């Protein structure tokens, strides 16, 4: 009995192992079905051709590399139908939902908004020109003693700066002292004598005052009647000595600047505002400044003056901002980042700045006209803010514009337009030669030089085939004048965009052809057909 039970158990284990092996070899039914479906999908996709990886109008029926070593990109059935030609309108492109997600396309509706913005400019700290004082004696003399003997030294108002000796000053003091004593002594004299002495005293006093002698010094002289050998010059204002030419014992001449003192309690910031922004800046507006020396600290002031001149070298206009300088933190010569807030004039139709593709010649936005369908539109722009730009023409309120991956969609649209024009121009053809020049196997561009999407794709010319070099992929053509390039008639060598064009040409054939410049001096024929009026026998 026990032996029979063991036999049954052994058979069950063997059956279970065999079933597991069989199931493992077959795989999961769902996974197997998915694999088969994917393989079938790949098999259903028909390869049409290989396109140039740089977007040039050049295709190949077989894999190849471009002159830079990059592999040509395969194009499958259905992919070429998403370009402008498939849409039926120029400037449109359709992209599958999978590619939209892969590219990261995002849209935002154009709407009305106030375009508040900030004009930014570089500035520098300068002293207030109205608070700069020069100490220059108006008489000849000698520096006897220096009380302030270093540039950069802070001084207070009335603080002694230096003492001078001047023979002219001593003589003027004595004249005034004698005249003042004479007026005192002639108080009992006649009117004419007393008036004459008073006039002499007043003239001497005026001379001292014209020399900027302090009133205290004059009163001391009048009271004592004794002239002083030296005279002390004092600081006219509290500030900093920014210039010191005085040396002890030196001789100076009238008008020579010996000291310069600057009051830095208020300073200027001269900001260089770009020419295109100067119309937004108004006197009286507030301004914010940041200084590298004080990170995180903001200084505020007011626009005091917009200068009437423009610097031709930098195309900027100086704008003067005045601000208080407590603690003398702002020092002349420092650089500042200036922000000038500019108020908006009202709500305007605007789109994000990232939505605009600016070629330098025109501005374009991509408008979503349906699920996965986009249209390229030229727009006219107005005022700008930090993140938005006003649209004057080209977009309506509420329309969704592409704000991310728009450059990729635009490149896709241009590429497919070029390939669509090329594909229509170089369909399956028979050779063109003297015997078959009158039969049209090739369908090239029209005389307008535009492809199916209405886009210009090259230059047009007519000529006669002189030589075909199949090995080098080139053809020599004697062509007439090319108006679009202002070329005269000449014989020159062209490269063929693909083998189909090269095989269709025969020496002696009269052809009309279209060509583009692929590289510097490298001209490539992209379409060809028999010249008008060419006839040949069978």
Short mmCIF file of C-alpha atoms in Angstrom, two decimals:
data_model
loop_
_atom_site.label_atom_id
_atom_site.label_comp_id
_atom_site.label_asym_id
_atom_site.label_seq_id
_atom_site.Cartn_x
_atom_site.Cartn_y
_atom_site.Cartn_z
CA UNK A 1 0.00 0.00 0.00
CA UNK A 2 2.74 2.41 0.94
CA UNK A 3 4.61 1.53 -2.24
CA UNK A 4 1.56 2.38 -4.36
CA UNK A 5 1.08 5.75 -2.67
CA UNK A 6 4.73 6.70 -3.31
CA UNK A 7 4.34 5.81 -6.96
CA UNK A 8 1.29 8.06 -7.31
CA UNK A 9 3.06 11.01 -5.65
CA UNK A 10 6.07 10.61 -7.93
CA UNK A 11 3.94 10.61 -11.04
CA UNK A 12 2.17 13.84 -9.85
CA UNK A 13 5.50 15.62 -9.35
CA UNK A 14 6.70 14.62 -12.82
CA UNK A 15 3.50 15.84 -14.44
CA UNK A 16 3.67 19.20 -12.60
CA UNK A 17 7.30 19.76 -13.65
CA UNK A 18 6.51 18.93 -17.26
CA UNK A 19 3.55 21.29 -17.32
CA UNK A 20 5.65 24.08 -15.85
CA UNK A 21 8.36 23.59 -18.45
CA UNK A 22 5.81 23.60 -21.26
CA UNK A 23 4.13 26.79 -20.00
CA UNK A 24 7.49 28.53 -19.49
CA UNK A 25 8.51 27.72 -23.03
CA UNK A 26 5.30 29.13 -24.48
CA UNK A 27 5.36 32.34 -22.40
CA UNK A 28 2.43 34.33 -21.06
CA UNK A 29 -0.45 34.49 -23.55
CA UNK A 30 -0.95 38.27 -23.14
CA UNK A 31 2.76 39.02 -23.53
CA UNK A 32 2.99 36.73 -26.54
CA UNK A 33 0.00 38.43 -28.16
CA UNK A 34 1.53 41.89 -27.56
CA UNK A 35 4.82 40.81 -29.09
CA UNK A 36 3.10 39.44 -32.13
CA UNK A 37 1.02 42.64 -32.47
CA UNK A 38 4.14 44.86 -32.26
CA UNK A 39 5.91 42.73 -34.85
CA UNK A 40 2.92 42.97 -37.13
CA UNK A 41 2.84 46.75 -36.69
CA UNK A 42 6.49 47.04 -37.65
CA UNK A 43 5.94 44.85 -40.65
CA UNK A 44 2.99 46.99 -41.80
CA UNK A 45 5.08 50.20 -41.78
CA UNK A 46 6.41 50.66 -45.29
CA UNK A 47 9.78 52.39 -45.69
CA UNK A 48 9.49 55.19 -48.25
CA UNK A 49 12.94 56.75 -48.38
CA UNK A 50 15.77 58.18 -46.28
CA UNK A 51 15.98 61.96 -45.76
CA UNK A 52 18.93 64.25 -45.08
CA UNK A 53 19.47 64.59 -41.28
CA UNK A 54 20.15 68.35 -41.62
CA UNK A 55 16.85 69.02 -43.39
CA UNK A 56 18.34 69.61 -46.83
CA UNK A 57 16.16 68.69 -49.83
CA UNK A 58 18.00 65.44 -50.47
CA UNK A 59 16.57 61.91 -50.20
CA UNK A 60 17.88 58.43 -50.89
CA UNK A 61 16.15 55.09 -51.50
CA UNK A 62 18.91 53.31 -49.56
CA UNK A 63 20.71 54.05 -46.27
CA UNK A 64 23.61 56.50 -46.62
CA UNK A 65 25.60 59.14 -44.77
CA UNK A 66 25.90 62.86 -45.40
CA UNK A 67 29.30 64.58 -45.90
CA UNK A 68 29.54 65.05 -42.10
CA UNK A 69 29.13 61.31 -41.46
CA UNK A 70 25.57 61.54 -40.11
CA UNK A 71 23.13 58.74 -41.03
CA UNK A 72 20.14 59.62 -43.19
CA UNK A 73 16.82 59.34 -41.32
CA UNK A 74 14.26 56.72 -42.46
CA UNK A 75 10.81 58.02 -43.41
CA UNK A 76 7.93 55.55 -43.20
CA UNK A 77 4.55 55.58 -44.87
CA UNK A 78 2.24 58.05 -43.15
CA UNK A 79 4.99 60.23 -41.70
CA UNK A 80 5.40 62.29 -44.85
CA UNK A 81 1.67 62.96 -44.86
CA UNK A 82 1.79 65.12 -41.76
CA UNK A 83 3.38 68.13 -43.40
CA UNK A 84 1.89 71.20 -45.02
CA UNK A 85 0.97 69.31 -48.19
CA UNK A 86 -1.20 66.90 -46.24
CA UNK A 87 -2.92 69.72 -44.40
CA UNK A 88 -3.94 71.28 -47.65
CA UNK A 89 -2.77 74.73 -46.53
CA UNK A 90 0.57 76.46 -46.44
CA UNK A 91 2.20 77.07 -43.08
CA UNK A 92 0.41 74.22 -41.27
CA UNK A 93 1.79 71.07 -39.76
CA UNK A 94 0.11 68.07 -38.12
CA UNK A 95 1.88 66.03 -35.47
CA UNK A 96 0.73 62.81 -33.88
CA UNK A 97 -0.28 62.72 -30.22
CA UNK A 98 2.72 60.57 -29.35
CA UNK A 99 5.17 63.01 -30.89
CA UNK A 100 3.43 65.97 -29.20
CA UNK A 101 3.98 64.32 -25.84
CA UNK A 102 7.53 63.33 -26.72
CA UNK A 103 8.45 66.88 -27.78
CA UNK A 104 6.91 68.38 -24.65
CA UNK A 105 4.61 70.75 -26.53
CA UNK A 106 2.78 73.23 -24.28
CA UNK A 107 0.29 75.92 -25.27
CA UNK A 108 -1.15 79.04 -23.64
CA UNK A 109 -4.08 81.17 -24.71
CA UNK A 110 -3.41 84.71 -25.94
CA UNK A 111 -5.18 87.15 -23.64
CA UNK A 112 -5.49 90.71 -22.42
CA UNK A 113 -3.11 91.71 -19.64
CA UNK A 114 -1.23 94.74 -18.32
CA UNK A 115 2.41 94.69 -19.36
CA UNK A 116 4.19 95.91 -16.27
CA UNK A 117 7.89 95.74 -16.80
CA UNK A 118 11.20 96.77 -15.29
CA UNK A 119 13.88 98.59 -17.25
CA UNK A 120 17.27 97.38 -16.10
CA UNK A 121 20.47 99.32 -16.58
CA UNK A 122 24.04 99.40 -15.35
CA UNK A 123 25.00 102.45 -13.30
CA UNK A 124 27.84 103.92 -11.31
CA UNK A 125 27.96 106.00 -8.13
CA UNK A 126 29.06 109.61 -8.61
CA UNK A 127 29.27 112.50 -6.13
CA UNK A 128 26.57 115.15 -6.27
CA UNK A 129 28.18 117.85 -8.42
CA UNK A 130 26.33 120.54 -6.43
CA UNK A 131 28.08 119.41 -3.25
CA UNK A 132 31.68 119.64 -4.47
CA UNK A 133 33.69 122.53 -3.00
CA UNK A 134 37.11 123.79 -4.04
CA UNK A 135 39.33 125.83 -1.68
CA UNK A 136 41.38 128.20 -3.83
CA UNK A 137 42.87 131.41 -2.25
CA UNK A 138 42.29 134.58 -4.28
CA UNK A 139 45.66 136.03 -3.41
CA UNK A 140 49.29 134.98 -3.70
CA UNK A 141 50.98 133.46 -0.69
CA UNK A 142 52.69 130.52 0.99
CA UNK A 143 51.38 127.48 2.86
CA UNK A 144 52.63 127.81 6.42
CA UNK A 145 50.94 124.85 8.11
CA UNK A 146 48.66 121.93 7.18
CA UNK A 147 45.91 120.84 9.57
CA UNK A 148 44.49 118.24 7.15
CA UNK A 149 47.30 116.49 5.34
CA UNK A 150 45.77 113.41 3.66
CA UNK A 151 43.36 112.77 0.82
CA UNK A 152 40.24 110.91 1.92
CA UNK A 153 40.28 112.40 5.39
CA UNK A 154 36.79 113.31 6.67
CA UNK A 155 36.33 116.91 7.83
CA UNK A 156 33.56 118.83 9.57
CA UNK A 157 32.19 122.20 8.60
CA UNK A 158 34.45 124.98 9.94
CA UNK A 159 37.34 122.60 10.68
CA UNK A 160 40.78 124.22 9.99
CA UNK A 161 42.40 122.92 6.80
CA UNK A 162 45.63 124.98 6.47
CA UNK A 163 47.27 128.29 7.34
CA UNK A 164 48.81 130.67 4.81
CA UNK A 165 51.11 133.68 4.87
CA UNK A 166 50.68 136.42 2.29
CA UNK A 167 52.34 139.85 2.19
CA UNK A 168 49.28 141.16 0.33
CA UNK A 169 47.00 139.86 3.06
CA UNK A 170 49.09 141.42 5.84
CA UNK A 171 49.10 144.75 3.98
CA UNK A 172 45.32 144.66 3.49
CA UNK A 173 44.80 143.89 7.18
CA UNK A 174 46.95 146.83 8.23
CA UNK A 175 45.10 149.17 5.87
CA UNK A 176 41.78 148.12 7.34
CA UNK A 177 43.05 148.40 10.92
CA UNK A 178 44.42 151.92 10.32
CA UNK A 179 41.22 153.01 8.55
CA UNK A 180 39.07 151.63 11.37
CA UNK A 181 41.17 153.46 13.96
CA UNK A 182 40.97 156.64 11.87
CA UNK A 183 37.17 156.49 11.78
CA UNK A 184 37.19 156.13 15.56
CA UNK A 185 39.59 159.04 16.00
CA UNK A 186 37.77 161.43 13.65
CA UNK A 187 34.35 161.15 15.23
CA UNK A 188 34.64 164.81 16.35
CA UNK A 189 36.04 165.99 13.03
CA UNK A 190 34.12 167.61 10.18
CA UNK A 191 31.72 165.68 8.05
CA UNK A 192 33.84 165.52 4.90
CA UNK A 193 36.94 164.27 6.72
CA UNK A 194 34.97 161.67 8.63
CA UNK A 195 33.19 160.48 5.45
CA UNK A 196 36.47 160.12 3.59
CA UNK A 197 38.01 158.03 6.36
CA UNK A 198 34.87 155.88 6.54
CA UNK A 199 35.03 155.23 2.78
CA UNK A 200 38.66 154.15 3.14
CA UNK A 201 37.75 151.74 5.96
CA UNK A 202 34.85 150.29 3.93
CA UNK A 203 37.09 149.80 0.89
CA UNK A 204 39.67 147.95 3.00
CA UNK A 205 36.93 145.80 4.53
CA UNK A 206 35.47 144.96 1.10
CA UNK A 207 38.92 143.88 -0.09
CA UNK A 208 39.24 141.42 2.81
CA UNK A 209 35.75 140.08 2.23
CA UNK A 210 36.43 139.63 -1.48
CA UNK A 211 39.34 137.46 -0.49
CA UNK A 212 36.90 135.24 1.48
CA UNK A 213 38.34 136.21 4.86
CA UNK A 214 35.98 134.90 7.54
CA UNK A 215 33.82 137.41 9.41
CA UNK A 216 35.26 136.22 12.71
CA UNK A 217 38.77 137.06 11.54
CA UNK A 218 37.64 140.54 10.42
CA UNK A 219 35.92 141.27 13.74
CA UNK A 220 38.99 140.18 15.67
CA UNK A 221 41.12 142.46 13.49
CA UNK A 222 38.77 145.42 13.99
CA UNK A 223 38.62 144.85 17.72
CA UNK A 224 42.35 144.39 18.34
CA UNK A 225 43.70 146.57 15.57
CA UNK A 226 46.54 144.11 15.13
CA UNK A 227 47.12 142.33 11.80
CA UNK A 228 47.89 138.63 11.88
CA UNK A 229 50.81 137.13 10.01
CA UNK A 230 48.91 134.01 8.91
CA UNK A 231 45.34 133.31 7.97
CA UNK A 232 43.51 129.99 8.60
CA UNK A 233 41.33 128.47 5.85
CA UNK A 234 38.45 126.28 7.10
CA UNK A 235 36.26 123.58 5.53
CA UNK A 236 33.14 125.15 3.98
CA UNK A 237 31.09 121.96 4.47
CA UNK A 238 31.22 118.58 6.19
CA UNK A 239 32.53 115.94 3.86
CA UNK A 240 35.60 114.14 2.62
CA UNK A 241 38.80 115.58 1.21
CA UNK A 242 38.94 114.19 -2.34
CA UNK A 243 41.83 116.30 -3.57
CA UNK A 244 44.81 117.86 -1.76
CA UNK A 245 47.49 119.74 -3.65
CA UNK A 246 48.74 121.83 -0.76
CA UNK A 247 52.20 121.03 0.59
CA UNK A 248 53.71 122.69 3.60
CA UNK A 249 55.95 125.59 2.54
CA UNK A 250 54.74 125.68 -1.08
CA UNK A 251 53.94 128.91 -2.86
CA UNK A 252 50.54 129.28 -4.46
CA UNK A 253 49.08 131.68 -6.96
CA UNK A 254 45.65 133.34 -6.98
CA UNK A 255 42.94 130.85 -8.01
CA UNK A 256 45.06 127.74 -7.50
CA UNK A 257 42.97 124.89 -6.01
CA UNK A 258 44.67 123.59 -2.88
CA UNK A 259 41.86 121.40 -1.48
CA UNK A 260 38.61 119.84 -2.71
CA UNK A 261 35.96 118.73 -0.24
CA UNK A 262 32.90 116.69 -1.24
CA UNK A 263 29.71 116.26 0.75
CA UNK A 264 28.70 112.60 0.25
CA UNK A 265 25.50 112.67 2.32
CA UNK A 266 23.67 112.59 -1.02
CA UNK A 267 25.04 110.91 -4.15
CA UNK A 268 24.08 110.43 -7.78
CA UNK A 269 23.73 107.21 -9.72
CA UNK A 270 24.26 107.63 -13.46
CA UNK A 271 22.45 104.76 -15.18
CA UNK A 272 22.99 104.01 -18.88
CA UNK A 273 19.54 103.21 -20.28
CA UNK A 274 19.32 101.61 -23.72
CA UNK A 275 17.93 103.66 -26.55
CA UNK A 276 14.81 101.50 -27.03
CA UNK A 277 13.83 101.90 -23.36
CA UNK A 278 14.43 105.60 -22.85
CA UNK A 279 10.88 106.54 -23.89
CA UNK A 280 9.54 104.63 -20.88
CA UNK A 281 11.67 106.47 -18.30
CA UNK A 282 10.23 109.62 -16.71
CA UNK A 283 11.69 112.08 -14.20
CA UNK A 284 10.23 111.67 -10.72
CA UNK A 285 9.77 107.90 -10.96
CA UNK A 286 11.21 105.70 -8.23
CA UNK A 287 14.29 103.55 -8.79
CA UNK A 288 15.83 100.59 -6.98
CA UNK A 289 19.54 99.83 -6.80
CA UNK A 290 21.62 96.86 -5.83
CA UNK A 291 25.33 97.04 -5.07
CA UNK A 292 27.65 94.04 -5.23
CA UNK A 293 29.35 95.18 -2.03
CA UNK A 294 26.09 94.80 -0.05
CA UNK A 295 24.32 91.62 -1.25
CA UNK A 296 20.69 91.45 -0.24
CA UNK A 297 20.46 95.18 0.47
CA UNK A 298 18.32 97.45 -1.73
CA UNK A 299 18.69 101.21 -2.04
CA UNK A 300 15.89 103.45 -3.28
CA UNK A 301 15.98 106.85 -4.92
CA UNK A 302 14.19 108.99 -7.49
CA UNK A 303 14.93 109.79 -11.12
CA UNK A 304 15.99 113.43 -11.08
CA UNK A 305 16.99 114.00 -14.69
CA UNK A 306 17.06 112.29 -18.07
CA UNK A 307 19.99 113.67 -20.03
CA UNK A 308 19.22 115.09 -23.50
CA UNK A 309 22.18 113.41 -25.22
CA UNK A 310 22.87 109.86 -26.39
CA UNK A 311 26.23 108.08 -26.30
CA UNK A 312 26.84 106.98 -29.87
CA UNK A 313 29.36 104.31 -28.83
CA UNK A 314 26.92 102.40 -26.57
CA UNK A 315 23.55 103.68 -27.86
CA UNK A 316 22.56 104.57 -24.30
CA UNK A 317 21.18 107.68 -22.58
CA UNK A 318 22.40 108.66 -19.08
CA UNK A 319 19.68 108.87 -16.43
CA UNK A 320 20.45 110.51 -13.08
CA UNK A 321 19.07 108.98 -9.90
CA UNK A 322 19.49 110.86 -6.61
CA UNK A 323 19.48 109.07 -3.26
CA UNK A 324 20.50 109.66 0.32
CA UNK A 325 23.71 108.04 1.55
CA UNK A 326 23.45 107.48 5.30
CA UNK A 327 26.58 106.00 6.77
CA UNK A 328 28.43 106.78 3.52
CA UNK A 329 27.91 103.19 2.32
CA UNK A 330 27.72 104.30 -1.31
CA UNK A 331 31.14 105.33 -2.50
CA UNK A 332 31.93 107.14 -5.76
CA UNK A 333 33.08 104.72 -8.42
CA UNK A 334 30.96 101.77 -7.28
CA UNK A 335 28.91 99.94 -9.91
CA UNK A 336 25.17 99.45 -9.39
CA UNK A 337 22.39 97.38 -10.95
CA UNK A 338 19.54 99.81 -11.48
CA UNK A 339 15.89 98.78 -11.80
CA UNK A 340 13.41 101.34 -13.10
CA UNK A 341 9.79 100.07 -12.75
CA UNK A 342 7.65 101.18 -15.69
CA UNK A 343 3.87 101.27 -15.39
CA UNK A 344 1.60 99.76 -18.05
CA UNK A 345 -0.71 101.86 -20.21
CA UNK A 346 -3.60 99.37 -19.91
CA UNK A 347 -4.59 95.83 -20.86
CA UNK A 348 -3.33 94.72 -24.27
CA UNK A 349 -3.42 91.44 -26.20
CA UNK A 350 -0.23 89.60 -25.30
CA UNK A 351 1.44 86.20 -25.58
CA UNK A 352 4.42 84.74 -23.68
CA UNK A 353 7.79 85.82 -25.05
CA UNK A 354 8.72 82.14 -25.43
CA UNK A 355 5.95 81.79 -28.03
CA UNK A 356 7.68 84.14 -30.50
CA UNK A 357 10.19 82.77 -33.00
CA UNK A 358 12.26 85.75 -34.12
CA UNK A 359 14.36 85.26 -37.24
CA UNK A 360 15.62 88.84 -37.21
CA UNK A 361 13.57 89.61 -40.32
CA UNK A 362 10.13 88.59 -39.11
CA UNK A 363 8.44 87.25 -36.00
CA UNK A 364 6.33 84.09 -36.06
CA UNK A 365 4.10 82.24 -33.57
CA UNK A 366 2.61 78.75 -33.85
CA UNK A 367 -1.15 78.68 -33.27
CA UNK A 368 -2.92 75.44 -32.36
CA UNK A 369 -5.86 75.08 -34.76
CA UNK A 370 -6.86 71.58 -33.70
CA UNK A 371 -5.72 68.48 -31.89
CA UNK A 372 -2.13 67.99 -33.05
CA UNK A 373 -2.48 70.61 -35.79
CA UNK A 374 -0.52 73.88 -35.77
CA UNK A 375 -0.35 76.91 -38.02
CA UNK A 376 2.61 79.26 -38.44
CA UNK A 377 1.58 82.93 -38.41
CA UNK A 378 3.62 86.07 -38.86
CA UNK A 379 2.87 88.62 -36.11
CA UNK A 380 3.52 92.29 -35.47
CA UNK A 381 4.77 92.97 -31.95
CA UNK A 382 4.52 95.96 -29.64
CA UNK A 383 5.52 96.62 -26.03
CA UNK A 384 7.26 93.99 -23.93
CA UNK A 385 7.27 93.02 -20.26
CA UNK A 386 9.43 90.55 -18.43
CA UNK A 387 7.53 87.48 -19.66
CA UNK A 388 4.98 88.72 -22.21
CA UNK A 389 4.94 90.69 -25.44
CA UNK A 390 2.11 92.66 -27.00
CA UNK A 391 0.72 91.33 -30.30
CA UNK A 392 -0.60 94.07 -32.57
CA UNK A 393 -1.59 91.79 -35.44
CA UNK A 394 -1.62 88.08 -36.32
CA UNK A 395 -3.28 86.45 -33.28
CA UNK A 396 -6.77 86.78 -31.80
CA UNK A 397 -7.74 86.71 -28.15
CA UNK A 398 -8.29 83.18 -26.86
CA UNK A 399 -6.24 81.41 -29.51
CA UNK A 400 -3.77 78.87 -28.12
CA UNK A 401 -0.15 79.53 -29.03
CA UNK A 402 2.75 77.12 -28.56
CA UNK A 403 5.06 78.23 -25.75
CA UNK A 404 7.33 75.17 -25.51
CA UNK A 405 8.93 73.08 -28.29
CA UNK A 406 7.79 75.67 -30.86
CA UNK A 407 11.23 75.73 -32.47
CA UNK A 408 11.04 71.96 -32.98
CA UNK A 409 7.58 72.19 -34.57
CA UNK A 410 8.71 75.04 -36.80
CA UNK A 411 11.74 73.00 -37.91
CA UNK A 412 9.45 70.03 -38.57
CA UNK A 413 7.14 72.21 -40.67
CA UNK A 414 10.00 73.67 -42.73
CA UNK A 415 11.57 70.25 -43.26
CA UNK A 416 8.35 68.64 -44.42
CA UNK A 417 7.59 71.57 -46.70
CA UNK A 418 11.00 71.15 -48.35
CA UNK A 419 10.63 67.39 -48.63
CA UNK A 420 7.10 67.77 -49.96
CA UNK A 421 8.32 70.13 -52.67
CA UNK A 422 11.23 67.86 -53.49
CA UNK A 423 9.07 64.75 -53.59
CA UNK A 424 6.70 66.38 -56.07
CA UNK A 425 9.61 67.52 -58.21
CA UNK A 426 11.53 64.28 -58.55
CA UNK A 427 8.90 61.61 -58.96
CA UNK A 428 9.59 58.42 -60.87
CA UNK A 429 10.94 59.51 -64.21
CA UNK A 430 12.59 58.26 -67.32
CA UNK A 431 15.85 59.68 -68.65
CA UNK A 432 16.01 63.04 -70.37
CA UNK A 433 18.23 63.14 -73.40
CA UNK A 434 18.31 64.48 -76.90
CA UNK A 435 15.99 61.70 -78.00
CA UNK A 436 13.48 62.13 -75.23
CA UNK A 437 13.70 65.78 -74.30
CA UNK A 438 10.18 66.42 -75.48
CA UNK A 439 8.61 63.89 -73.13
CA UNK A 440 7.90 64.92 -69.59
CA UNK A 441 8.71 62.27 -67.07
CA UNK A 442 9.94 64.92 -64.56
CA UNK A 443 7.62 67.35 -62.82
CA UNK A 444 9.61 70.22 -61.44
CA UNK A 445 8.80 73.53 -59.87
CA UNK A 446 6.84 76.14 -61.74
CA UNK A 447 8.33 79.40 -62.92
CA UNK A 448 7.38 81.01 -59.65
CA UNK A 449 10.06 78.98 -57.88
CA UNK A 450 7.72 77.75 -55.18
CA UNK A 451 6.83 74.29 -53.99
CA UNK A 452 3.40 72.87 -53.25
CA UNK A 453 3.18 74.67 -49.97
CA UNK A 454 3.87 78.03 -51.56
CA UNK A 455 7.32 78.31 -50.06
CA UNK A 456 10.40 79.31 -52.09
CA UNK A 457 12.75 76.32 -52.30
CA UNK A 458 15.50 77.36 -54.71
CA UNK A 459 16.65 79.18 -57.83
CA UNK A 460 15.45 78.50 -61.39
CA UNK A 461 17.52 78.30 -64.58
CA UNK A 462 17.50 76.80 -68.07
CA UNK A 463 20.41 75.33 -69.96
CA UNK A 464 21.97 72.42 -71.83
CA UNK A 465 23.57 69.39 -70.21
CA UNK A 466 27.23 69.23 -71.20
CA UNK A 467 28.53 66.31 -69.15
CA UNK A 468 27.25 63.84 -66.54
CA UNK A 469 29.68 62.26 -64.06
CA UNK A 470 27.74 59.41 -62.45
CA UNK A 471 30.67 58.39 -60.27
CA UNK A 472 31.11 61.84 -58.72
CA UNK A 473 27.38 62.56 -58.72
CA UNK A 474 27.82 65.82 -60.63
CA UNK A 475 26.57 67.33 -63.86
CA UNK A 476 27.99 70.19 -65.97
CA UNK A 477 25.36 72.53 -67.44
CA UNK A 478 25.68 75.58 -69.72
CA UNK A 479 22.87 77.73 -68.33
CA UNK A 480 21.45 81.15 -69.06
CA UNK A 481 21.29 84.11 -66.66
CA UNK A 482 19.91 83.44 -63.15
CA UNK A 483 17.90 86.50 -62.11
CA UNK A 484 17.51 85.53 -58.44
CA UNK A 485 21.30 85.38 -57.99
CA UNK A 486 22.18 88.03 -60.61
CA UNK A 487 24.37 85.47 -62.39
CA UNK A 488 25.31 85.85 -66.05
CA UNK A 489 25.15 82.95 -68.48
CA UNK A 490 27.95 80.44 -67.82
CA UNK A 491 28.92 76.79 -67.70
CA UNK A 492 29.30 75.37 -64.20
CA UNK A 493 29.19 72.10 -62.30
CA UNK A 494 26.28 71.12 -60.05
CA UNK A 495 25.78 68.22 -57.66
CA UNK A 496 22.64 66.11 -58.00
CA UNK A 497 20.38 65.80 -54.95
CA UNK A 498 19.88 62.08 -55.60
CA UNK A 499 20.48 59.32 -58.10
CA UNK A 500 17.05 59.76 -59.71
CA UNK A 501 17.98 63.22 -60.96
CA UNK A 502 21.42 62.09 -62.09
CA UNK A 503 20.04 59.10 -64.01
CA UNK A 504 17.42 61.29 -65.71
CA UNK A 505 20.00 63.59 -67.36
CA UNK A 506 21.73 62.97 -70.67
CA UNK A 507 24.43 65.09 -72.38
CA UNK A 508 22.92 67.44 -74.94
CA UNK A 509 19.52 67.68 -73.26
CA UNK A 510 17.88 71.10 -72.90
CA UNK A 511 16.47 71.30 -69.37
CA UNK A 512 14.89 73.66 -66.89
CA UNK A 513 16.14 72.97 -63.41
CA UNK A 514 15.93 74.17 -59.83
CA UNK A 515 18.91 74.32 -57.49
CA UNK A 516 19.86 75.38 -53.94
CA UNK A 517 23.07 76.19 -52.12
CA UNK A 518 23.75 73.36 -49.68
CA UNK A 519 27.11 74.63 -48.49
CA UNK A 520 29.55 77.42 -49.21
CA UNK A 521 29.85 77.34 -52.99
CA UNK A 522 28.15 73.91 -53.24
CA UNK A 523 25.13 74.14 -55.59
CA UNK A 524 22.76 71.15 -55.72
CA UNK A 525 20.09 70.44 -58.35
CA UNK A 526 16.83 69.47 -56.59
CA UNK A 527 14.41 69.33 -59.54
CA UNK A 528 14.65 69.09 -63.31
CA UNK A 529 12.29 68.83 -66.30
CA UNK A 530 12.52 69.34 -70.07
CA UNK A 531 12.95 72.93 -71.15
CA UNK A 532 9.91 74.60 -72.73
CA UNK A 533 9.96 74.18 -76.49
CA UNK A 534 12.36 71.21 -76.46
CA UNK A 535 11.38 68.49 -78.94
CA UNK A 536 12.84 65.14 -79.73
CA UNK A 537 12.03 62.14 -81.87
CA UNK A 538 11.19 58.64 -80.83
#
